[in-house]
Coordinates of C-alpha atoms in Angstrom, one line a residue:
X1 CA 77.3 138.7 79.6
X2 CA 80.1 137.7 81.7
X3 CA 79.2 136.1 85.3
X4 CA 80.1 137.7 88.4
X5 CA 82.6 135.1 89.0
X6 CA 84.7 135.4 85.8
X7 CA 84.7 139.4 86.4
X8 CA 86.3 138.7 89.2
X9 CA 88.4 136.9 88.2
X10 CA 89.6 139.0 85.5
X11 CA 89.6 142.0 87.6
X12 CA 91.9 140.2 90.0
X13 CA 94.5 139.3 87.3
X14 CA 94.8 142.6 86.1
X15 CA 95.1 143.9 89.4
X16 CA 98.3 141.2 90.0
X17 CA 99.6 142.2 86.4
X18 CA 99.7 145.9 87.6
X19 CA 101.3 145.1 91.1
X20 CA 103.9 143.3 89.1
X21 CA 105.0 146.2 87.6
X22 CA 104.3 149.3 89.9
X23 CA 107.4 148.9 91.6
X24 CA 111.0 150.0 90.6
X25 CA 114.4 151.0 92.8
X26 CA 113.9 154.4 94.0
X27 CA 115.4 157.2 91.6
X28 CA 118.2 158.4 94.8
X29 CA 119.7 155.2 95.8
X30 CA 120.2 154.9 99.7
X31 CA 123.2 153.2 99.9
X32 CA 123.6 151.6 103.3
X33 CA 126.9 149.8 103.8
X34 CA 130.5 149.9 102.5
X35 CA 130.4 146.6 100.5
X36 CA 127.3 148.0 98.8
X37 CA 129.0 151.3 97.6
X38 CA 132.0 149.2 96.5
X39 CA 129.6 147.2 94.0
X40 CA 127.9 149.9 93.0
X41 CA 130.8 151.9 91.8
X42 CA 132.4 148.4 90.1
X43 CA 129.2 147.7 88.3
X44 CA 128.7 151.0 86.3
X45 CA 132.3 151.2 86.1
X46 CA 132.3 147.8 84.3
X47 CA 128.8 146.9 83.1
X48 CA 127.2 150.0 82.5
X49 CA 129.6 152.6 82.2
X50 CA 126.8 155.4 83.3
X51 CA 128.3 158.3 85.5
X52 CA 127.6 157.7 89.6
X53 CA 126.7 160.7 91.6
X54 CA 127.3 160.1 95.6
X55 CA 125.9 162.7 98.1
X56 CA 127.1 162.5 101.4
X57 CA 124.8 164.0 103.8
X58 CA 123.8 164.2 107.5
X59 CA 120.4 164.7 108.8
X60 CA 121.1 167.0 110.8
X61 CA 122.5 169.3 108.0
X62 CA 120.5 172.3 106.9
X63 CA 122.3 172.5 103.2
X64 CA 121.4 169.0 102.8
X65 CA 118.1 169.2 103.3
X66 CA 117.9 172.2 101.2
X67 CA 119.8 170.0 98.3
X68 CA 118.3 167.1 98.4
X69 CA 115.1 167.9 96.4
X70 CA 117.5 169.1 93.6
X71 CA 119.1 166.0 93.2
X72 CA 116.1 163.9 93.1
X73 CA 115.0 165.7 90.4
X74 CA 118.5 165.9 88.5
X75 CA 117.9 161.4 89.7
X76 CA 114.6 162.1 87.6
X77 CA 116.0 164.5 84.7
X78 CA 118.9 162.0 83.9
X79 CA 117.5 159.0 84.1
X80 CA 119.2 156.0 82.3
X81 CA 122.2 158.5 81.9
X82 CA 123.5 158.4 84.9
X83 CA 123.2 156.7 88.7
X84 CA 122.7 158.9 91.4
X85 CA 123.3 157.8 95.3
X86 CA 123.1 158.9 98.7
X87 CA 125.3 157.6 101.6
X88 CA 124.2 158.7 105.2
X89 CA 127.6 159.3 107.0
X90 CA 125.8 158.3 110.6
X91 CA 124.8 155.0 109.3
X92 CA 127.3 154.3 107.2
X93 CA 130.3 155.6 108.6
X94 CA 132.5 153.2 107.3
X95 CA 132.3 154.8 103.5
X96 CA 131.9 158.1 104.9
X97 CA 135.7 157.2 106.6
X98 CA 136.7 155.8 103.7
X99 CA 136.1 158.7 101.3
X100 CA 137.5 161.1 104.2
X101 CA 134.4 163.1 104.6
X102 CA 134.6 166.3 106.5
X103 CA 132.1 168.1 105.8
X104 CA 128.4 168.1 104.4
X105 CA 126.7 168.1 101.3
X106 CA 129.8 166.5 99.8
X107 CA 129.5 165.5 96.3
X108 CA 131.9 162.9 94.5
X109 CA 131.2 162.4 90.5
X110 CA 132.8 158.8 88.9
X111 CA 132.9 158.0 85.7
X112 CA 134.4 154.3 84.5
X113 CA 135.5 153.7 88.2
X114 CA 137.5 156.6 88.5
X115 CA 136.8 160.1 90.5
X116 CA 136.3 162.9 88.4
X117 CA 135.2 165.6 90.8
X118 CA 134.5 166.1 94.4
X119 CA 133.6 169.2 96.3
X120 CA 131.6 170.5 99.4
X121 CA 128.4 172.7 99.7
X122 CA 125.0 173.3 97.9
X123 CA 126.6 174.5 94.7
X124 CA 124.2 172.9 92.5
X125 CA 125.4 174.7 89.8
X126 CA 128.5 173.1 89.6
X127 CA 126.4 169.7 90.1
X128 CA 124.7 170.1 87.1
X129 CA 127.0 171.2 84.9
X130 CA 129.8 168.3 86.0
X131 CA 126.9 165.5 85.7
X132 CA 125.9 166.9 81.9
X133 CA 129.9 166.7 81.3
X134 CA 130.2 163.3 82.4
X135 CA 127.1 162.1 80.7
X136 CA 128.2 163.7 77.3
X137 CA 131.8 162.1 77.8
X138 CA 129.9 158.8 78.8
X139 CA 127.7 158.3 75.7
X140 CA 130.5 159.3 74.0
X141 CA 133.0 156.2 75.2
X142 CA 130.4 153.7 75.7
X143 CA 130.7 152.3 72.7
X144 CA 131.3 149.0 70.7
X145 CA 133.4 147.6 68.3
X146 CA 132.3 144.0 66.8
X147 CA 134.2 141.2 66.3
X148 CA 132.9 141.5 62.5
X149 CA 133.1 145.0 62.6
X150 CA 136.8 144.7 63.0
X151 CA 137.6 142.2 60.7
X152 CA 136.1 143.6 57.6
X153 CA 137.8 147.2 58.8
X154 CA 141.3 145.2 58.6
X155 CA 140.1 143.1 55.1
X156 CA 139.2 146.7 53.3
X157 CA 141.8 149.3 54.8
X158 CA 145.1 146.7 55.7
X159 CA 145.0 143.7 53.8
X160 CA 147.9 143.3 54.5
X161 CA 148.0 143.0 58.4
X162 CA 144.5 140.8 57.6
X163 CA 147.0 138.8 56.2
X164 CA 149.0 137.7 59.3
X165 CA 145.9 137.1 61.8
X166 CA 143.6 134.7 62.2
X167 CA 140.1 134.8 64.3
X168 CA 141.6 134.0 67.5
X169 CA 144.2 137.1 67.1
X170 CA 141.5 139.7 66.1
X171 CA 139.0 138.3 69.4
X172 CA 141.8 138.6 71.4
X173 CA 142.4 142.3 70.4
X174 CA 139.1 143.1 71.3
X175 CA 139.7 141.4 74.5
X176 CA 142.0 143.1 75.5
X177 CA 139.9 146.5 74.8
X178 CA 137.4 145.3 77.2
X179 CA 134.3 142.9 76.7
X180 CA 130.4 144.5 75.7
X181 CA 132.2 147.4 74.8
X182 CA 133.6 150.5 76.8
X183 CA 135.9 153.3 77.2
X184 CA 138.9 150.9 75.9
X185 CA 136.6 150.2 72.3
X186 CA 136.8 153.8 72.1
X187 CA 140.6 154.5 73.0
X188 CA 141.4 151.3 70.4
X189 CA 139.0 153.3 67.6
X190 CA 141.1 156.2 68.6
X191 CA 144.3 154.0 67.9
X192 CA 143.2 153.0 64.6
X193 CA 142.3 156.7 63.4
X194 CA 145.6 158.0 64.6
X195 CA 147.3 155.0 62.6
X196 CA 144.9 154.4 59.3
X197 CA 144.8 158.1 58.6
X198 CA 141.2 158.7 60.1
X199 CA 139.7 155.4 59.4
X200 CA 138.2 153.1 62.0
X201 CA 136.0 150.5 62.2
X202 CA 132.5 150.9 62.6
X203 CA 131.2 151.1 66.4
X204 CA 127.4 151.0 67.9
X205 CA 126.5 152.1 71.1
X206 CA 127.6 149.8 74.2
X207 CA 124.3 148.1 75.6
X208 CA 123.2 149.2 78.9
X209 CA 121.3 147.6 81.3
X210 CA 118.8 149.2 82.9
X211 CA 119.1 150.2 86.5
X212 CA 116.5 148.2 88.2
X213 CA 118.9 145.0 86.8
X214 CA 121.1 145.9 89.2
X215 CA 124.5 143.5 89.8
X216 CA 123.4 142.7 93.2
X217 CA 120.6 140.6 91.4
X218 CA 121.8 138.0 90.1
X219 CA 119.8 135.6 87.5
X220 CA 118.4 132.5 88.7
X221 CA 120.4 129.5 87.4
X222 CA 118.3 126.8 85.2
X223 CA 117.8 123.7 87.0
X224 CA 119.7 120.7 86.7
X225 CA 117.0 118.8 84.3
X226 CA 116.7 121.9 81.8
X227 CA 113.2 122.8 83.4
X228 CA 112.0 125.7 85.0
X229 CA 113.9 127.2 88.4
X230 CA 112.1 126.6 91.5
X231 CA 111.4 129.9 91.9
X232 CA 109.4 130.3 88.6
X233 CA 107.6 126.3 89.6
X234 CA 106.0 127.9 92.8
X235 CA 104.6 130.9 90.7
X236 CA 100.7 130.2 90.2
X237 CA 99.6 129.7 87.2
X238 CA 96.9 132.9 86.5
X239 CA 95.1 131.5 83.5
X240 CA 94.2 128.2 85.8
X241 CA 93.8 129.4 89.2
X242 CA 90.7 130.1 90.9
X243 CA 88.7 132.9 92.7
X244 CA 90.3 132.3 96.0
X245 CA 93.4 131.3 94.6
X246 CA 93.9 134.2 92.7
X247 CA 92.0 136.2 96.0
X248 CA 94.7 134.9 98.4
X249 CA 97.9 135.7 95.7
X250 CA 96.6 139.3 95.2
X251 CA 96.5 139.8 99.0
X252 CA 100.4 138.1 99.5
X253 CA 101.6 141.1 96.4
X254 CA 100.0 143.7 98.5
X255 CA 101.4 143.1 101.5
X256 CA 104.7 142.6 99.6
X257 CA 104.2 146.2 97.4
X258 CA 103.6 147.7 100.3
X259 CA 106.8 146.8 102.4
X260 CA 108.9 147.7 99.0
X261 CA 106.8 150.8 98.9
X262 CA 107.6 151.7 102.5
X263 CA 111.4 150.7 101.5
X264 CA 111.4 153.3 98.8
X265 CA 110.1 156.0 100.9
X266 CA 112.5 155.6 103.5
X267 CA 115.8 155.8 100.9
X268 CA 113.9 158.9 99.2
X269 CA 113.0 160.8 102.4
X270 CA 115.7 163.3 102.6
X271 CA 113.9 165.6 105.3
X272 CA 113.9 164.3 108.5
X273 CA 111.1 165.1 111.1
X274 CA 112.3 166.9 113.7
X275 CA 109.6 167.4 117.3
X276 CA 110.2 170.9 117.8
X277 CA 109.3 172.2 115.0
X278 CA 105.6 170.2 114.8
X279 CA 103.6 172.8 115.3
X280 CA 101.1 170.7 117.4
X281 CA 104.5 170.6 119.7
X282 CA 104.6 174.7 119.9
X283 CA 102.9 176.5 122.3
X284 CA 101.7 180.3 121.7
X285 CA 104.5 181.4 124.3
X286 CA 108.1 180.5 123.1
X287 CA 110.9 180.3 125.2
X288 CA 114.1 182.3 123.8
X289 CA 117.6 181.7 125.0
X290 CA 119.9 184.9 124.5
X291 CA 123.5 183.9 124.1
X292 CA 125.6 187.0 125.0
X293 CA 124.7 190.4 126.3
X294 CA 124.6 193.8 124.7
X295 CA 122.9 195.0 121.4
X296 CA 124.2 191.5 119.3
X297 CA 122.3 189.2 121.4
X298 CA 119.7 191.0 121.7
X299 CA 119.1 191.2 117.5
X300 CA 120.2 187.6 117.7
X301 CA 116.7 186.8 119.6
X302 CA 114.8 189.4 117.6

């Protein structure tokens, strides 16, 4: 039978193997400045290729609250398909200025960097049905031709052509088409079929990086000797620490979980709190303000 101190100890390393993974970027990205937004639309325009859904909302906006809940769970229906963000136009007034915001819920849909739709109101309808489109038209370019892929297309259908390039001339093609793949593999697949009477070289989907690998996070670079990076050197070691080690590492993730937690909450809290309507805040006599006289103001109170 085990001794209390090695349950313990076991219980507290599975404990820090489950805080190491409980915590992921929200599902509705809050995206708070303008050099943020700018990334975020250049990595999935280059790196990912996955459609980016922007809601611009104010919390003082009735249709956006009444939205919201919608597109978190189109965030949760779609995920891994597509990136779906929300830009506060009080806080981050600069974006809001720069995409010319008038009014709210505005939506704006991009696909590869570019706009493909934009339009104001709760029509989440039309949301829906432009997100699907771009996801199918998504899966559908992201794409990836080989290097080897394309040579042995050229050696079995142009011989030929095979004939007058080398290796350098065939990478530099795909080059050209866009490295990891991408909406230019599939407009040069596109090429080939229009020229080679339907035949093109074979293609596998474009690897995509999940969201939580985000381009803001870059990868540690190795050290100078070839060892470990600092950052993985000041990680304890869980098979040799102690009780109390182990004790006080547990108790530093918490605290750490718990700010990311409260972080998370904050970007996916859509509904604002508001005093008056608490009803701890409302007395059993309420005070009604008629605008206008006659018979309209009067069914405007009631």
């Amino acid at each position: 039978m085990p001794s209390r101190g090695a349950l313990a100890l076991r219980t507290a390393a599975v404990l820090l193997l489950a805080l190491q993974t409980a915590h992921s970027r929200p599902l509705v990205r809050n995206v708070k400045d303008h050099n943020e937004y700018k990334k975020l639309l250049k990595h999935h325009a280059e790196v990912t290729g996955l459609p980016v859904i922007v809601d611009f909302y104010s919390d003082g906006c009735g249709p956006c609250r009444m939205v919201a809940p919608v597109f978190k769970q189109m965030a949760e229906q779609y995920k891994d398909k597509a990136v779906f963000a929300k830009v506060d136009i009080n806080r981050n007034y600069q974006t809001a200025s720069a995409e010319q915001i008038r009014s709210m819920p505005t939506f704006k849909l991009f696909l590869f960097g570019k706009k493909r739709d934009e339009f104001s109101g709760a029509d989440t309808q039309r949301l829906n049905t432009m997100t699907q489109q771009l996801i199918r038209e998504s899966e559908a370019k992201n794409i990836e031709v080989t290097f080897e892929a394309l040579k042995s297309f050229y050696q079995e259908h142009a011989p030929e052509k095979m004939m007058e390039m080398d290796d350098k001339k065939l990478q530099d093609i795909l080059d050209k088409a866009g490295k990891g793949g991408g909406p230019g593999h599939y407009g040069l697949v596109k090429a080939l079929k229009q020229k080679y009477k339907g035949k093109a070289p074979k293609t596998r989907p474009r690897a995509v990086p999940k969201q939580e690998t985000a381009a803001e996070k870059p990868a540690s670079p190795p050290s100078p000797r070839g060892g470990a990076s600092k950052q993985e050197a000041n990680k304890p070691n869980l098979h040799l620490a102690t009780v109390e080690q182990l004790e006080k590492e547990l108790s530093k993730r918490r605290e750490e979980e718990a700010a990311k937690k409260a972080e998370a909450e904050e970007d996916d809290d859509d509904t604002p709190s508001f005093p008056i309507y608490d009803r701890k805040n409302r007395s059993d006599v309420e005070n009604v303000v008629i605008i206008g006289s006659g018979p309209a103001g009067l069914s405007a109170a009631i």
